[in-house]
CSV table of C-alpha atoms in Angstrom, one decimal:
chain,number,residue,atom,x,y,z
A,1,MET,CA,36.8,35.7,23.3
A,2,THR,CA,36.1,32.6,22.6
A,3,GLU,CA,32.0,31.5,22.1
A,4,THR,CA,31.3,28.5,24.0
A,5,ALA,CA,30.7,25.3,22.2
A,6,LEU,CA,26.9,23.9,23.3
A,7,THR,CA,27.0,20.7,25.3
A,8,TYR,CA,25.2,17.9,26.5
A,9,GLU,CA,26.6,19.4,29.9
A,10,ASN,CA,26.1,23.2,29.3
A,11,PHE,CA,22.7,23.3,28.1
A,12,THR,CA,20.2,25.2,29.8
A,13,THR,CA,18.1,26.1,27.1
A,14,ASP,CA,17.3,26.4,22.4
A,15,PRO,CA,19.3,29.5,21.6
A,16,PHE,CA,17.3,29.3,18.7
A,17,ARG,CA,14.7,29.9,20.9
A,18,ASN,CA,13.0,33.4,19.9
A,19,LEU,CA,13.9,31.9,15.6
A,20,THR,CA,10.7,32.7,13.7
A,21,PRO,CA,11.7,31.9,9.9
A,22,ALA,CA,10.8,33.2,7.9
A,23,ASP,CA,12.4,31.4,4.5
A,24,GLU,CA,11.6,29.3,1.9
A,25,THR,CA,13.6,26.5,4.3
A,26,ASN,CA,11.5,28.0,7.6
A,27,GLY,CA,14.9,28.2,9.9
A,28,ALA,CA,16.2,25.2,8.9
A,29,LEU,CA,18.9,25.5,6.8
A,30,ARG,CA,20.0,28.7,9.7
A,31,ILE,CA,19.8,25.7,11.7
A,32,LEU,CA,21.7,22.6,10.2
A,33,LYS,CA,24.9,25.5,9.5
A,34,TRP,CA,24.7,26.0,13.0
A,35,ALA,CA,24.6,22.0,13.5
A,36,TYR,CA,27.8,21.6,11.9
A,37,GLY,CA,29.7,25.0,12.3
A,38,ASN,CA,29.0,24.1,16.4
A,39,PHE,CA,29.7,20.2,16.3
A,40,GLY,CA,31.6,20.0,12.3
A,41,ASP,CA,32.0,15.6,12.5
A,42,SER,CA,30.8,14.9,15.8
A,43,ILE,CA,27.2,15.1,14.6
A,44,ILE,CA,25.9,12.4,13.5
A,45,TYR,CA,21.8,12.2,11.3
A,46,SER,CA,19.5,9.4,12.7
A,47,CYS,CA,18.0,9.1,8.9
A,48,SER,CA,14.5,7.7,8.6
A,49,PHE,CA,14.1,7.8,4.9
A,50,GLY,CA,10.8,8.8,6.1
A,51,ALA,CA,9.3,12.5,3.6
A,52,GLU,CA,11.0,14.4,5.6
A,53,SER,CA,14.4,12.5,5.7
A,54,MET,CA,14.9,13.6,2.5
A,55,ILE,CA,13.7,17.6,3.1
A,56,LEU,CA,17.0,17.2,5.5
A,57,ILE,CA,19.6,14.9,3.0
A,58,ASP,CA,18.8,17.4,0.5
A,59,LEU,CA,19.3,20.4,3.5
A,60,ILE,CA,22.6,19.0,4.3
A,61,SER,CA,24.1,18.1,1.1
A,62,LYS,CA,24.6,21.4,1.2
A,63,VAL,CA,26.2,22.6,4.4
A,64,LYS,CA,28.6,19.5,4.1
A,65,THR,CA,28.3,17.4,1.9
A,66,ASP,CA,30.4,14.1,4.1
A,67,ALA,CA,27.1,14.3,6.9
A,68,GLN,CA,27.6,11.7,8.4
A,69,ILE,CA,24.0,9.0,8.2
A,70,VAL,CA,22.9,6.6,10.1
A,71,PHE,CA,19.8,4.5,9.0
A,72,LEU,CA,18.6,1.7,11.6
A,73,ASP,CA,17.9,-1.0,10.0
A,74,THR,CA,15.7,-3.7,12.3
A,75,ASP,CA,16.0,-5.9,8.8
A,76,LEU,CA,12.1,-5.4,9.3
A,77,HIS,CA,12.2,-1.9,6.6
A,78,PHE,CA,9.9,-2.1,3.6
A,79,GLN,CA,11.9,-2.7,0.6
A,80,GLU,CA,10.2,-0.3,-1.2
A,81,THR,CA,12.7,1.7,1.8
A,82,TYR,CA,15.6,-0.4,1.2
A,83,ASP,CA,15.3,1.2,-3.4
A,84,LEU,CA,15.3,4.0,-1.3
A,85,ILE,CA,17.8,4.9,-0.1
A,86,ASP,CA,20.2,3.0,-2.4
A,87,ARG,CA,18.3,5.7,-4.9
A,88,VAL,CA,19.6,9.0,-2.8
A,89,LYS,CA,23.5,6.9,-1.9
A,90,GLU,CA,23.5,7.4,-6.1
A,91,ARG,CA,22.2,11.3,-6.1
A,92,TYR,CA,24.7,12.9,-3.0
A,93,PRO,CA,27.4,10.0,-2.8
A,94,GLY,CA,29.9,12.6,-1.1
A,95,LEU,CA,27.3,11.6,2.1
A,96,ARG,CA,28.6,9.2,4.9
A,97,ILE,CA,25.2,6.3,4.5
A,98,LYS,CA,26.0,3.8,7.5
A,99,LEU,CA,23.4,1.5,7.8
A,100,LYS,CA,23.4,-0.1,11.5
A,101,LYS,CA,22.1,-3.4,12.5
A,102,PRO,CA,21.0,-5.2,16.1
A,103,GLU,CA,23.2,-7.1,18.2
A,104,LEU,CA,20.4,-9.9,17.6
A,105,THR,CA,19.0,-10.9,13.9
A,106,LEU,CA,15.9,-11.6,13.6
A,107,GLU,CA,16.0,-15.2,14.3
A,108,GLU,CA,18.5,-15.2,17.7
A,109,GLN,CA,15.7,-12.4,19.5
A,110,ALA,CA,12.7,-15.2,17.9
A,111,ASP,CA,15.1,-17.8,20.7
A,112,LYS,CA,15.8,-15.6,23.1
A,113,HIS,CA,11.5,-13.1,23.0
A,114,GLY,CA,10.2,-15.0,21.8
A,115,ALA,CA,8.0,-15.7,18.2
A,116,ALA,CA,6.9,-11.8,16.6
A,117,LEU,CA,8.2,-9.6,19.8
A,118,TRP,CA,6.6,-6.9,17.5
A,119,LYS,CA,3.5,-7.9,18.4
A,120,SER,CA,4.7,-9.8,22.6
A,121,ASP,CA,6.0,-6.5,23.9
A,122,PRO,CA,6.9,-3.8,21.3
A,123,ASN,CA,8.8,-1.7,23.8
A,124,GLN,CA,11.1,-4.5,24.6
A,125,CYS,CA,11.5,-4.7,20.4
A,126,CYS,CA,11.5,-0.9,19.8
A,127,TYR,CA,14.9,-1.1,22.2
A,128,ILE,CA,16.4,-4.0,20.7
A,129,ARG,CA,16.1,-2.8,16.9
A,130,LYS,CA,16.0,0.7,17.4
A,131,ILE,CA,17.2,2.4,20.3
A,132,LYS,CA,20.7,-0.1,21.7
A,133,PRO,CA,21.6,0.1,17.7
A,134,LEU,CA,20.8,4.6,18.2
A,135,GLU,CA,23.3,3.7,21.2
A,136,ASP,CA,26.1,3.1,19.8
A,137,VAL,CA,26.0,5.0,17.2
A,138,LEU,CA,26.0,8.2,19.8
A,139,TYR,CA,28.6,6.8,22.3
A,140,GLY,CA,31.3,9.7,22.2
A,141,ALA,CA,28.9,11.3,20.0
A,142,SER,CA,28.3,15.5,20.8
A,143,ALA,CA,24.8,15.1,18.9
A,144,TRP,CA,23.0,14.4,16.4
A,145,ILE,CA,20.0,15.4,13.7
A,146,SER,CA,16.0,15.2,14.4
A,147,GLY,CA,13.7,15.4,12.0
A,148,LEU,CA,10.5,15.8,14.5
A,149,ARG,CA,8.2,18.4,13.1
A,150,ARG,CA,5.3,19.8,15.4
A,151,GLU,CA,2.6,19.3,14.0
A,152,GLN,CA,3.0,15.8,13.9
A,153,SER,CA,1.4,15.2,16.7
A,154,PRO,CA,1.0,15.8,20.5
A,155,SER,CA,4.4,15.1,22.2
A,156,ARG,CA,5.5,16.3,19.2
A,157,GLN,CA,4.5,20.1,20.2
A,158,ASN,CA,7.1,21.1,22.0
A,159,THR,CA,10.2,20.0,20.9
A,160,ASP,CA,12.3,22.8,19.9
A,161,PHE,CA,15.7,23.9,17.5
A,162,VAL,CA,18.1,22.5,19.8
A,163,ASN,CA,17.2,20.4,22.5
A,164,LYS,CA,18.9,18.6,25.5
A,165,ASP,CA,18.6,15.1,25.2
A,166,GLU,CA,18.6,12.6,28.2
A,167,ARG,CA,17.4,9.4,26.4
A,168,PHE,CA,21.3,9.4,24.5
A,169,LYS,CA,23.0,12.7,26.8
A,170,SER,CA,23.3,14.2,23.7
A,171,ILE,CA,22.6,17.1,22.0
A,172,LYS,CA,19.2,16.9,20.1
A,173,VAL,CA,18.6,19.1,17.0
A,174,CYS,CA,15.7,19.3,15.3
A,175,PRO,CA,15.8,21.7,12.1
A,176,LEU,CA,12.6,20.9,10.2
A,177,ILE,CA,10.6,21.6,13.9
A,178,HIS,CA,7.7,24.5,12.0
A,179,TRP,CA,7.4,22.7,8.6
A,180,THR,CA,3.7,21.2,7.7
A,181,TRP,CA,3.3,18.1,5.6
A,182,ASP,CA,2.6,20.7,3.7
A,183,ASP,CA,5.4,22.3,2.9
A,184,VAL,CA,7.9,19.2,2.9
A,185,TRP,CA,5.7,18.1,-0.2
A,186,ASP,CA,6.0,21.4,-2.1
A,187,TYR,CA,10.2,21.2,-1.0
A,188,ILE,CA,9.6,17.7,-2.4
A,189,GLU,CA,7.9,18.5,-5.4
A,190,LYS,CA,10.4,21.8,-6.0
A,191,TYR,CA,13.7,20.4,-6.6
A,192,GLU,CA,12.5,16.5,-7.6
A,193,LEU,CA,13.5,15.2,-4.4
A,194,PRO,CA,13.2,10.7,-4.4
A,195,TYR,CA,10.7,9.8,-1.5
A,196,ASN,CA,9.4,6.9,-0.5
A,197,GLU,CA,6.4,4.8,-3.2
A,198,LEU,CA,4.1,4.3,0.1
A,199,HIS,CA,4.1,8.4,0.5
A,200,ASP,CA,1.3,7.6,-2.8
A,201,PHE,CA,-1.1,4.5,-0.7
A,202,GLN,CA,-1.6,6.9,2.5
A,203,TYR,CA,1.7,5.5,4.2
A,204,PRO,CA,2.7,9.3,5.6
A,205,SER,CA,5.2,7.9,8.6
A,206,ILE,CA,7.0,4.6,7.2
A,207,GLY,CA,9.1,2.4,9.9
A,208,CYS,CA,8.7,-0.9,10.4
A,209,ILE,CA,6.3,-3.4,8.1
A,210,PRO,CA,4.7,-5.5,11.6
A,211,CYS,CA,4.5,-2.0,12.8
A,212,THR,CA,3.1,0.2,9.4
A,213,SER,CA,0.1,0.5,8.3
A,214,ARG,CA,-2.2,2.8,5.9
A,215,VAL,CA,-3.6,5.7,8.0
A,216,LYS,CA,-7.5,7.4,7.1
A,217,SER,CA,-8.5,11.4,6.1
A,218,GLY,CA,-7.8,13.7,8.6
A,219,GLU,CA,-5.8,10.8,11.0
A,220,ASP,CA,-2.4,12.2,11.7
A,221,SER,CA,0.6,11.4,10.3
A,222,ARG,CA,1.8,9.2,14.1
A,223,GLU,CA,-2.0,7.4,14.0
A,224,GLY,CA,-0.1,5.1,11.4
A,225,ARG,CA,2.0,3.0,13.8
A,226,TRP,CA,1.1,1.1,15.9
A,227,ALA,CA,-1.7,0.1,15.3
A,228,GLY,CA,-4.8,-1.3,17.6
A,229,SER,CA,-2.1,0.6,20.6
A,230,ASP,CA,-2.0,3.4,22.6
A,231,LYS,CA,2.3,3.1,21.6
A,232,THR,CA,2.6,6.0,19.4
A,233,GLU,CA,6.4,6.7,19.5
A,234,CYS,CA,9.8,3.6,18.7
A,235,GLY,CA,11.3,5.0,22.3
A,236,LEU,CA,14.2,7.5,20.2
A,237,HIS,CA,12.0,10.7,21.6
A,238,THR,CA,10.7,9.8,24.8
A,239,LEU,CA,12.4,9.5,28.6
A,240,GLY,CA,11.0,5.8,29.0
A,241,ASP,CA,13.2,2.9,29.7
A,242,ASN,CA,12.0,0.3,27.2
A,243,SER,CA,15.0,-2.5,27.9
A,244,LYS,CA,14.6,-4.9,30.1
């Protein structure tokens, strides 16, 4: 009897909930092999090109050399991020890396919503420039991959390997949930992976220029995002409705 493929509609629980990984990849490689075996070309990696992304890109390339990878290009990223994407394309030429832009240019957004929307209404800015584009990308896709780690912040501590994603009505696969920040950098250094140079200057989490800042010693990796506000997530990993 053929095993029924996991879908958003029939999801009940993470099939790897009881997995206690003890390998070098903390279970990530096993999860990726399962994910591509289960979803094939219908799974997309939404990649931020942060430090965690380098791990996933390297592991994904071992499982599926022509995997689909999407970067949400808000037009507000650091030049170092775009430079890194070029380096990744050179190292992994088989990967299908796509830069997905929002429907509105920055000028059109300013005309419609006012200048510097990321200051006046950051949730709406994230919806226009990140959430809506990913909705478009994931339309028709069975699953997507994310680099969330439990250690990153309190809001991510309960993330499983395989999750029912109510935001995008999809399956969200998170292979790195058991990785620590030290694990990430040990792997990067061991395999000499490219990474964003801003990480060397106290930027553990790198997003759009206006909403990214350095963190102080002892702060968690998300403290540098939307500093000075109670916003900690762009909305890609929360259920709240940011649209207006």
